[in-house]
Coordinates of N, CA and C in Angstrom, one line a residue:
X4 N 181.9 101.4 136.2 CA 181.2 100.1 136.5 C 180.0 100.3 137.4
X5 N 179.0 99.5 137.2 CA 177.8 99.5 138.1 C 177.5 98.1 138.5
X6 N 176.8 98.0 139.6 CA 176.5 96.7 140.2 C 175.0 96.6 140.4
X7 N 174.5 95.3 140.4 CA 173.1 95.0 140.6 C 172.7 95.4 142.0
X8 N 171.6 96.1 142.1 CA 171.2 96.5 143.5 C 170.6 95.3 144.2
X9 N 170.3 94.2 143.5 CA 169.7 93.0 144.2 C 170.8 92.0 144.6
X10 N 171.6 91.5 143.7 CA 172.6 90.5 143.9 C 174.0 91.0 144.0
X11 N 174.3 92.2 143.5 CA 175.6 92.8 143.6 C 176.6 92.4 142.5
X12 N 176.1 91.7 141.5 CA 177.0 91.3 140.4 C 177.3 92.5 139.6
X13 N 178.6 92.5 139.0 CA 179.0 93.6 138.2 C 178.3 93.6 136.9
X14 N 177.9 94.8 136.4 CA 177.1 94.9 135.2 C 177.8 95.7 134.2
X15 N 177.6 95.3 132.9 CA 178.1 96.1 131.8 C 177.2 97.3 131.6
X16 N 177.7 98.3 131.0 CA 176.9 99.6 130.8 C 175.8 99.4 129.8
X17 N 175.9 98.4 128.9 CA 174.8 98.3 127.9 C 173.6 97.4 128.4
X18 N 173.7 96.8 129.6 CA 172.7 95.9 130.1 C 171.5 96.7 130.6
X19 N 170.3 96.1 130.3 CA 169.1 96.7 130.9 C 168.5 95.9 132.0
X20 N 169.1 94.7 132.2 CA 168.6 93.9 133.4 C 169.8 93.0 133.8
X21 N 169.8 92.6 135.0 CA 170.9 91.8 135.6 C 170.9 90.4 134.9
X22 N 172.0 89.9 134.4 CA 172.0 88.6 133.8 C 171.8 87.4 134.8
X23 N 172.0 87.7 136.1 CA 171.9 86.7 137.1 C 170.5 86.6 137.7
X24 N 170.0 87.7 138.1 CA 168.7 87.7 138.8 C 167.6 88.5 138.1
X25 N 167.9 89.0 136.9 CA 166.9 89.7 136.0 C 166.3 90.9 136.7
X26 N 167.0 91.5 137.6 CA 166.6 92.8 138.2 C 166.8 93.9 137.2
X27 N 165.8 94.8 136.9 CA 165.9 95.8 136.0 C 167.1 96.8 136.4
X28 N 167.8 97.2 135.4 CA 168.9 98.2 135.6 C 168.4 99.6 135.2
X29 N 168.4 100.5 136.2 CA 167.9 101.8 135.9 C 169.1 102.8 136.2
X30 N 169.3 103.7 135.2 CA 170.3 104.7 135.4 C 169.7 105.8 136.3
X31 N 170.5 106.1 137.4 CA 170.0 107.1 138.3 C 169.7 108.5 137.7
X32 N 170.4 108.8 136.6 CA 170.2 110.1 135.9 C 168.9 110.1 135.2
X33 N 168.3 108.9 134.9 CA 167.1 108.8 134.1 C 165.8 108.7 135.0
X34 N 166.0 108.7 136.3 CA 164.9 108.5 137.3 C 163.8 109.6 137.1
X35 N 164.1 110.9 136.9 CA 163.0 111.9 136.7 C 162.2 111.6 135.5
X36 N 162.7 110.8 134.5 CA 162.0 110.6 133.3 C 161.2 109.3 133.3
X37 N 161.4 108.5 134.4 CA 160.8 107.2 134.4 C 159.3 107.4 134.9
X38 N 158.4 106.9 134.1 CA 157.0 107.1 134.5 C 156.6 106.3 135.7
X39 N 156.0 106.9 136.6 CA 155.5 106.3 137.9 C 154.2 105.7 137.6
X40 N 154.0 104.4 138.0 CA 152.8 103.7 137.8 C 152.1 103.6 139.1
X41 N 150.9 104.1 139.2 CA 150.1 104.1 140.5 C 149.5 102.7 140.6
X42 N 149.5 102.1 141.8 CA 148.8 100.8 142.1 C 147.3 100.9 142.1
X43 N 146.8 102.2 142.1 CA 145.3 102.4 142.2 C 144.8 102.7 140.9
X44 N 143.5 102.3 140.6 CA 142.9 102.6 139.3 C 142.7 104.1 139.1
X45 N 142.9 104.5 137.9 CA 142.7 105.9 137.6 C 141.2 106.4 137.6
X46 N 140.3 105.5 137.2 CA 138.9 105.8 137.3 C 138.3 105.4 138.6
X47 N 137.6 106.4 139.2 CA 136.9 106.1 140.5 C 135.5 105.7 140.2
X48 N 135.2 104.5 140.8 CA 133.8 104.0 140.7 C 132.9 104.6 141.7
X49 N 131.6 104.6 141.5 CA 130.6 105.1 142.4 C 129.4 104.2 142.5
X50 N 129.0 103.9 143.7 CA 127.8 103.0 143.8 C 126.6 103.9 143.6
X51 N 125.7 103.3 142.9 CA 124.4 104.1 142.6 C 123.6 104.3 143.8
X52 N 123.2 105.5 144.0 CA 122.4 105.9 145.2 C 121.0 105.3 145.1
X53 N 120.6 104.7 146.2 CA 119.2 104.2 146.3 C 118.2 105.3 146.3
X54 N 117.2 105.3 145.4 CA 116.2 106.3 145.3 C 115.1 106.2 146.4
X55 N 114.5 107.3 146.6 CA 113.4 107.2 147.6 C 112.3 106.3 147.2
X56 N 112.1 106.2 145.9 CA 111.0 105.3 145.5 C 111.3 103.8 145.9
X57 N 112.6 103.5 145.8 CA 113.0 102.1 146.2 C 112.8 101.9 147.7
X58 N 113.2 102.9 148.5 CA 113.0 102.8 149.9 C 111.5 102.7 150.2
X59 N 110.7 103.5 149.5 CA 109.2 103.4 149.8 C 108.6 102.0 149.4
X60 N 109.1 101.5 148.3 CA 108.7 100.1 148.0 C 109.1 99.1 149.0
X61 N 110.3 99.2 149.5 CA 110.8 98.3 150.5 C 110.0 98.4 151.8
X62 N 109.8 99.6 152.2 CA 109.0 99.9 153.5 C 107.6 99.3 153.3
X63 N 107.0 99.6 152.2 CA 105.6 99.2 152.0 C 105.5 97.6 151.9
X64 N 106.5 97.0 151.3 CA 106.5 95.5 151.2 C 106.7 94.9 152.6
X65 N 107.6 95.4 153.4 CA 107.9 94.9 154.7 C 106.7 95.1 155.6
X66 N 106.1 96.3 155.7 CA 105.0 96.5 156.5 C 103.7 95.7 156.0
X67 N 103.5 95.7 154.7 CA 102.4 95.0 154.2 C 102.5 93.5 154.4
X68 N 103.7 93.0 154.2 CA 103.9 91.5 154.4 C 103.7 91.1 155.8
X69 N 104.2 92.0 156.7 CA 104.1 91.7 158.2 C 102.6 91.7 158.6
X70 N 101.9 92.7 158.1 CA 100.5 92.8 158.5 C 99.7 91.7 157.9
X71 N 100.0 91.3 156.7 CA 99.2 90.3 156.0 C 99.5 88.9 156.6
X72 N 100.7 88.6 156.9 CA 101.1 87.3 157.4 C 100.5 87.1 158.8
X73 N 100.7 88.2 159.6 CA 100.1 88.1 161.0 C 98.6 88.0 161.0
X74 N 97.9 88.7 160.1 CA 96.5 88.6 160.0 C 96.0 87.2 159.6
X75 N 96.7 86.6 158.6 CA 96.4 85.2 158.2 C 96.7 84.2 159.3
X76 N 97.8 84.4 160.0 CA 98.2 83.5 161.1 C 97.1 83.6 162.2
X77 N 96.7 84.8 162.5 CA 95.6 85.0 163.5 C 94.3 84.4 163.1
X78 N 94.0 84.5 161.8 CA 92.7 84.0 161.3 C 92.7 82.5 161.1
X79 N 93.8 81.9 160.7 CA 93.8 80.4 160.4 C 94.3 79.6 161.6
X80 N 95.2 80.1 162.4 CA 95.8 79.3 163.5 C 95.5 79.7 164.9
X81 N 96.1 80.9 165.2 CA 95.9 81.4 166.6 C 94.7 82.4 166.6
X82 N 93.5 81.8 166.6 CA 92.3 82.7 166.5 C 91.5 82.8 167.8
X83 N 92.2 82.7 168.9 CA 91.5 82.8 170.2 C 91.2 84.3 170.5
X84 N 92.1 85.2 170.0 CA 91.9 86.6 170.1 C 92.4 87.4 168.9
X85 N 92.0 88.6 168.8 CA 92.4 89.4 167.6 C 93.8 90.1 167.9
X86 N 94.8 89.3 168.2 CA 96.1 89.9 168.5 C 96.8 90.5 167.3
X87 N 96.4 90.1 166.1 CA 97.1 90.6 164.9 C 96.8 92.0 164.7
X88 N 95.7 92.6 165.3 CA 95.4 94.0 165.1 C 96.5 94.8 165.7
X89 N 97.1 94.4 166.8 CA 98.2 95.1 167.4 C 99.4 95.2 166.5
X90 N 99.7 94.1 165.8 CA 100.8 94.2 164.8 C 100.5 95.0 163.6
X91 N 99.3 94.9 163.1 CA 98.8 95.7 162.0 C 98.8 97.2 162.3
X92 N 98.4 97.5 163.5 CA 98.4 98.9 163.9 C 99.8 99.5 164.0
X93 N 100.8 98.7 164.5 CA 102.2 99.2 164.5 C 102.7 99.4 163.1
X94 N 102.4 98.5 162.2 CA 102.8 98.6 160.8 C 102.2 99.9 160.2
X95 N 101.0 100.2 160.5 CA 100.4 101.4 160.0 C 101.1 102.7 160.5
X96 N 101.4 102.7 161.8 CA 102.1 103.8 162.5 C 103.5 104.0 161.8
X97 N 104.2 102.9 161.6 CA 105.6 103.0 161.1 C 105.5 103.5 159.6
X98 N 104.5 103.0 158.8 CA 104.4 103.5 157.5 C 104.1 105.0 157.4
X99 N 103.1 105.4 158.2 CA 102.7 106.8 158.2 C 103.8 107.7 158.7
X100 N 104.5 107.3 159.7 CA 105.6 108.1 160.3 C 106.8 108.2 159.3
X101 N 107.0 107.2 158.5 CA 108.2 107.2 157.6 C 107.8 107.8 156.3
X102 N 106.5 108.0 156.0 CA 106.1 108.5 154.7 C 106.8 109.9 154.3
X103 N 106.7 110.9 155.2 CA 107.3 112.2 154.9 C 108.8 112.1 154.7
X104 N 109.5 111.2 155.4 CA 111.0 111.1 155.3 C 111.5 110.3 154.1
X105 N 110.7 109.4 153.7 CA 111.1 108.5 152.6 C 110.4 108.8 151.3
X106 N 109.1 108.9 151.3 CA 108.4 109.0 150.0 C 108.3 110.5 149.5
X107 N 107.9 111.4 150.4 CA 107.7 112.8 150.0 C 108.2 113.7 151.0
X108 N 109.4 114.2 150.8 CA 110.0 115.0 151.9 C 109.4 116.4 152.0
X109 N 108.7 116.9 151.0 CA 108.1 118.2 151.0 C 106.7 118.2 151.6
X110 N 106.4 117.1 152.3 CA 105.1 117.0 152.9 C 105.0 118.0 154.1
X111 N 103.9 118.8 154.2 CA 103.9 119.8 155.3 C 103.9 119.1 156.7
X112 N 104.7 119.7 157.5 CA 105.0 119.1 158.8 C 103.7 119.1 159.7
X113 N 102.8 120.1 159.5 CA 101.6 120.1 160.3 C 100.7 119.0 159.9
X114 N 100.6 118.7 158.6 CA 99.8 117.6 158.1 C 100.4 116.3 158.5
X115 N 101.8 116.2 158.5 CA 102.4 115.0 158.9 C 102.2 114.7 160.4
X116 N 102.2 115.7 161.3 CA 101.9 115.5 162.7 C 100.4 115.0 162.8
X117 N 99.5 115.6 162.1 CA 98.1 115.2 162.1 C 97.9 113.8 161.7
X118 N 98.7 113.4 160.6 CA 98.6 112.0 160.2 C 99.2 111.0 161.2
X119 N 100.3 111.4 161.9 CA 100.8 110.6 162.9 C 99.8 110.4 164.1
X120 N 99.2 111.5 164.5 CA 98.2 111.4 165.6 C 97.0 110.5 165.2
X121 N 96.6 110.7 164.0 CA 95.5 109.8 163.5 C 95.8 108.4 163.5
X122 N 97.0 108.0 163.0 CA 97.5 106.6 163.0 C 97.6 106.0 164.4
X123 N 98.1 106.9 165.4 CA 98.1 106.4 166.7 C 96.7 106.2 167.3
X124 N 95.8 107.1 167.0 CA 94.4 106.9 167.5 C 93.8 105.7 166.9
X125 N 94.1 105.4 165.6 CA 93.5 104.2 165.0 C 94.1 103.0 165.7
X126 N 95.4 103.0 166.0 CA 96.0 101.8 166.6 C 95.4 101.6 168.0
X127 N 95.2 102.7 168.8 CA 94.6 102.5 170.1 C 93.2 102.0 170.0
X128 N 92.5 102.4 168.9 CA 91.1 101.9 168.8 C 91.1 100.4 168.4
X129 N 92.1 100.0 167.7 CA 92.2 98.6 167.4 C 92.4 97.7 168.7
X130 N 93.1 98.3 169.6 CA 93.3 97.6 170.9 C 91.9 97.3 171.6
X131 N 90.9 98.2 171.3 CA 89.6 97.9 172.0 C 89.0 96.6 171.6
X132 N 89.4 96.1 170.4 CA 88.9 94.8 169.9 C 89.5 93.7 170.7
X133 N 90.7 93.9 171.3 CA 91.4 92.9 172.1 C 90.9 93.0 173.5
X134 N 90.7 94.2 174.0 CA 90.3 94.4 175.4 C 88.7 94.2 175.6
X135 N 88.0 94.2 174.5 CA 86.5 94.1 174.5 C 85.9 95.2 175.2
X136 N 86.5 96.4 175.2 CA 85.9 97.6 175.8 C 86.5 98.8 175.2
X137 N 85.6 99.8 174.9 CA 86.1 101.0 174.3 C 86.0 102.3 175.2
X138 N 85.6 102.0 176.4 CA 85.4 103.2 177.3 C 86.7 103.9 177.6
X139 N 87.8 103.1 177.8 CA 89.1 103.7 178.1 C 89.6 104.5 176.9
X140 N 89.2 104.1 175.7 CA 89.6 104.7 174.5 C 89.0 106.1 174.4
X141 N 87.7 106.2 174.5 CA 87.0 107.5 174.3 C 87.2 108.4 175.5
X142 N 87.3 107.8 176.7 CA 87.4 108.7 177.9 C 88.8 109.1 178.3
X143 N 89.8 108.3 177.8 CA 91.2 108.5 178.3 C 92.2 108.6 177.1
X144 N 92.3 107.6 176.3 CA 93.3 107.5 175.3 C 93.2 108.5 174.2
X145 N 92.0 108.7 173.7 CA 91.7 109.6 172.6 C 91.9 111.1 173.1
X146 N 91.4 111.5 174.2 CA 91.7 112.8 174.7 C 93.2 113.1 174.9
X147 N 94.0 112.1 175.4 CA 95.4 112.3 175.6 C 96.1 112.5 174.3
X148 N 95.7 111.7 173.3 CA 96.3 111.8 171.9 C 96.0 113.2 171.4
X149 N 94.8 113.7 171.5 CA 94.4 115.0 171.0 C 95.2 116.1 171.7
X150 N 95.4 116.0 173.0 CA 96.2 117.0 173.8 C 97.6 117.0 173.3
X151 N 98.2 115.8 173.1 CA 99.6 115.7 172.7 C 99.7 116.3 171.3
X152 N 98.8 116.0 170.4 CA 98.8 116.5 169.0 C 98.7 118.0 169.0
X153 N 97.8 118.6 169.8 CA 97.7 120.0 169.8 C 98.9 120.7 170.3
X154 N 99.6 120.1 171.4 CA 100.8 120.7 171.9 C 101.9 120.6 170.8
X155 N 102.0 119.5 170.1 CA 103.0 119.3 169.1 C 102.8 120.3 167.9
X156 N 101.5 120.5 167.6 CA 101.2 121.4 166.5 C 101.6 122.9 166.9
X157 N 101.2 123.2 168.1 CA 101.6 124.6 168.6 C 103.1 124.8 168.7
X158 N 103.8 123.8 169.2 CA 105.2 123.9 169.4 C 105.9 124.0 168.0
X159 N 105.4 123.3 167.0 CA 106.0 123.4 165.7 C 105.7 124.8 165.1
X160 N 104.5 125.3 165.3 CA 104.1 126.6 164.8 C 105.0 127.7 165.4
X161 N 105.2 127.6 166.7 CA 106.1 128.6 167.4 C 107.5 128.5 166.9
X162 N 108.0 127.3 166.7 CA 109.4 127.1 166.2 C 109.6 127.6 164.8
X163 N 108.6 127.5 163.9 CA 108.7 128.0 162.6 C 108.4 129.4 162.4
X164 N 107.4 130.0 163.1 CA 107.0 131.3 162.9 C 107.5 132.4 163.9
X165 N 107.8 132.0 165.1 CA 108.2 132.9 166.1 C 109.8 132.9 166.3
X166 N 110.3 131.9 166.8 CA 111.8 131.8 167.0 C 112.2 130.4 167.1
X167 N 113.3 130.0 166.6 CA 113.8 128.6 166.6 C 115.2 128.5 167.2
X168 N 115.5 129.4 168.1 CA 116.8 129.3 168.8 C 116.6 128.5 170.1
X169 N 117.7 128.3 170.8 CA 117.7 127.3 171.9 C 116.8 127.8 173.1
X170 N 117.0 129.1 173.5 CA 116.3 129.6 174.7 C 114.8 129.6 174.5
X171 N 114.3 130.2 173.4 CA 112.8 130.2 173.1 C 112.3 128.8 173.0
X172 N 113.0 127.9 172.4 CA 112.6 126.5 172.2 C 112.4 125.9 173.6
X173 N 113.4 126.2 174.5 CA 113.3 125.6 175.9 C 112.0 126.2 176.6
X174 N 111.7 127.4 176.4 CA 110.5 128.0 177.0 C 109.2 127.2 176.5
X175 N 109.2 127.0 175.2 CA 108.0 126.3 174.6 C 108.0 124.9 175.1
X176 N 109.2 124.2 175.2 CA 109.2 122.8 175.6 C 108.7 122.6 177.0
X177 N 109.2 123.4 178.0 CA 108.8 123.3 179.4 C 107.3 123.7 179.6
X178 N 106.9 124.6 178.8 CA 105.4 125.0 178.9 C 104.6 123.8 178.4
X179 N 105.0 123.2 177.3 CA 104.3 122.0 176.8 C 104.3 120.9 177.7
X180 N 105.4 120.6 178.4 CA 105.5 119.5 179.3 C 104.5 119.8 180.5
X181 N 104.5 121.0 181.0 CA 103.6 121.3 182.1 C 102.1 121.1 181.7
X182 N 101.7 121.6 180.6 CA 100.3 121.5 180.1 C 100.0 120.0 179.9
X183 N 100.9 119.2 179.4 CA 100.6 117.8 179.1 C 100.4 117.1 180.4
X184 N 101.3 117.3 181.4 CA 101.2 116.5 182.6 C 99.9 116.9 183.4
X185 N 99.6 118.2 183.4 CA 98.4 118.6 184.1 C 97.1 118.0 183.4
X186 N 97.1 118.0 182.1 CA 96.0 117.4 181.3 C 95.9 115.9 181.5
X187 N 97.0 115.2 181.5 CA 96.9 113.8 181.7 C 96.4 113.4 183.1
X188 N 96.8 114.1 184.2 CA 96.3 113.8 185.5 C 94.8 114.2 185.6
X189 N 94.4 115.3 185.0 CA 92.9 115.6 185.1 C 92.1 114.6 184.3
X190 N 92.6 114.1 183.2 CA 91.9 113.1 182.4 C 91.8 111.8 183.1
X191 N 92.9 111.4 183.8 CA 92.9 110.2 184.6 C 91.9 110.3 185.7
X192 N 91.9 111.4 186.4 CA 90.9 111.6 187.5 C 89.5 111.5 187.0
X193 N 89.3 112.1 185.9 CA 87.9 112.0 185.3 C 87.6 110.6 184.9
X194 N 88.5 109.8 184.4 CA 88.3 108.5 184.0 C 87.9 107.6 185.1
X195 N 88.7 107.7 186.2 CA 88.5 106.8 187.4 C 87.4 107.4 188.3
X196 N 86.8 108.6 188.0 CA 85.7 109.1 188.8 C 86.2 109.9 190.0
X197 N 87.4 110.4 190.1 CA 87.9 111.2 191.2 C 87.6 112.7 190.9
X198 N 87.7 113.5 191.9 CA 87.5 114.9 191.7 C 88.7 115.5 191.0
X199 N 88.5 116.5 190.2 CA 89.6 117.1 189.4 C 90.5 117.9 190.3
X200 N 91.6 117.2 190.7 CA 92.6 117.8 191.6 C 94.0 117.4 191.0
X201 N 95.0 118.2 191.4 CA 96.4 117.9 191.0 C 97.2 117.4 192.2
X202 N 98.0 116.4 191.9 CA 98.9 115.8 192.9 C 100.4 115.8 192.3
X203 N 100.7 114.7 191.5 CA 102.0 114.6 191.0 C 102.3 115.7 189.9
X204 N 101.2 116.0 189.1 CA 101.4 117.0 188.1 C 101.7 118.4 188.7
X205 N 101.3 118.6 189.9 CA 101.5 119.9 190.5 C 103.0 120.1 190.7
X206 N 103.7 119.0 191.0 CA 105.2 119.1 191.2 C 105.9 119.4 189.9
X207 N 105.4 118.7 188.8 CA 106.0 119.0 187.5 C 105.7 120.4 187.1
X208 N 104.4 120.9 187.4 CA 104.0 122.2 187.0 C 104.9 123.3 187.7
X209 N 105.1 123.0 189.0 CA 106.0 124.0 189.8 C 107.4 124.1 189.3
X210 N 108.0 122.9 189.0 CA 109.3 122.9 188.4 C 109.4 123.6 187.1
X211 N 108.4 123.3 186.2 CA 108.4 124.0 184.9 C 108.2 125.5 185.0
X212 N 107.3 125.9 185.9 CA 107.1 127.3 186.1 C 108.3 128.0 186.5
X213 N 109.1 127.5 187.5 CA 110.3 128.1 187.9 C 111.3 128.2 186.8
X214 N 111.4 127.1 186.0 CA 112.4 127.1 184.9 C 111.9 128.1 183.8
X215 N 110.6 128.2 183.6 CA 110.1 129.2 182.6 C 110.4 130.6 183.0
X216 N 110.2 130.9 184.3 CA 110.5 132.3 184.8 C 111.9 132.6 184.6
X217 N 112.8 131.6 184.9 CA 114.3 131.9 184.8 C 114.6 132.1 183.3
X218 N 114.1 131.3 182.4 CA 114.4 131.4 181.0 C 113.8 132.7 180.4
X219 N 112.6 133.1 180.8 CA 112.1 134.4 180.4 C 112.9 135.6 180.9
X220 N 113.4 135.5 182.1 CA 114.2 136.5 182.6 C 115.5 136.6 181.8
X221 N 116.1 135.5 181.5 CA 117.3 135.5 180.7 C 117.1 136.1 179.3
X222 N 115.9 135.7 178.7 CA 115.6 136.3 177.4 C 115.3 137.8 177.4
X223 N 114.8 138.3 178.5 CA 114.5 139.7 178.6 C 115.7 140.6 178.8
X224 N 116.8 140.0 179.3 CA 118.0 140.8 179.5 C 119.1 140.4 178.5
X225 N 119.5 141.3 177.7 CA 120.5 141.0 176.7 C 121.8 140.5 177.2
X226 N 122.3 141.1 178.3 CA 123.5 140.7 178.9 C 123.5 139.2 179.4
X227 N 122.4 138.9 180.0 CA 122.2 137.5 180.5 C 122.1 136.6 179.2
X228 N 121.4 137.0 178.2 CA 121.2 136.2 177.0 C 122.5 135.9 176.3
X229 N 123.3 137.0 176.2 CA 124.6 136.8 175.5 C 125.6 136.0 176.3
X230 N 125.5 136.1 177.7 CA 126.4 135.4 178.5 C 126.1 133.9 178.5
X231 N 124.8 133.5 178.5 CA 124.4 132.1 178.4 C 124.8 131.6 177.0
X232 N 124.6 132.3 176.0 CA 125.0 131.8 174.6 C 126.5 131.6 174.5
X233 N 127.3 132.5 175.1 CA 128.8 132.3 175.1 C 129.2 131.1 175.8
X234 N 128.6 130.9 177.0 CA 129.0 129.8 177.9 C 128.6 128.4 177.4
X235 N 127.4 128.4 176.8 CA 126.9 127.1 176.3 C 127.1 126.9 174.8
X236 N 127.8 127.9 174.1 CA 128.2 127.8 172.7 C 127.1 127.5 171.8
X237 N 126.1 128.4 171.9 CA 125.0 128.3 170.9 C 124.5 129.7 170.6

């Protein structure tokens, strides 16, 4: 005799379900042969990947629409100043910076950095129409952009052609920071009419030189170099 696992009523051997509660009757000896039904679908679906072309269209539409609407708003309503040039310049910078990552990933990094620097220079020049003066642009802003661009190009070249591990990269980085700070202070002094002298940049230069000497010493000694790599896990 067997009994229903749900209500406990006595069952005849020929029954396939309980006559009282309709619970299926399964012979324990037949359990290995009972087909197991998975609650999950057998076919796995996959969402279609968004193509770079679609991202490029979206980016272009957003930047173009933002620039166009702000330009029209500036021209038709708030026309006291050319404030829309600031927004348009930002849209240009975003589009140029995102172009290598979204539209064409094989774009040379040196050309990409040059395009980024050019877009920033164009944006700064647009600001001259708001400030009604371009002296600060040609005497200060443009030289600083050129210095930063040159440092970025040299750093990228050293990373790709010489060495791209942590310690050499740190040497290049601190050297670039020192050159940038000294150049900025000299350009500021030239812009305001002061004598070419160092003050705050001398502190940055001193710190960077000390770090550079320490890093070069570590790089020149294999035991130092291996010990630092083991301790810092790189």
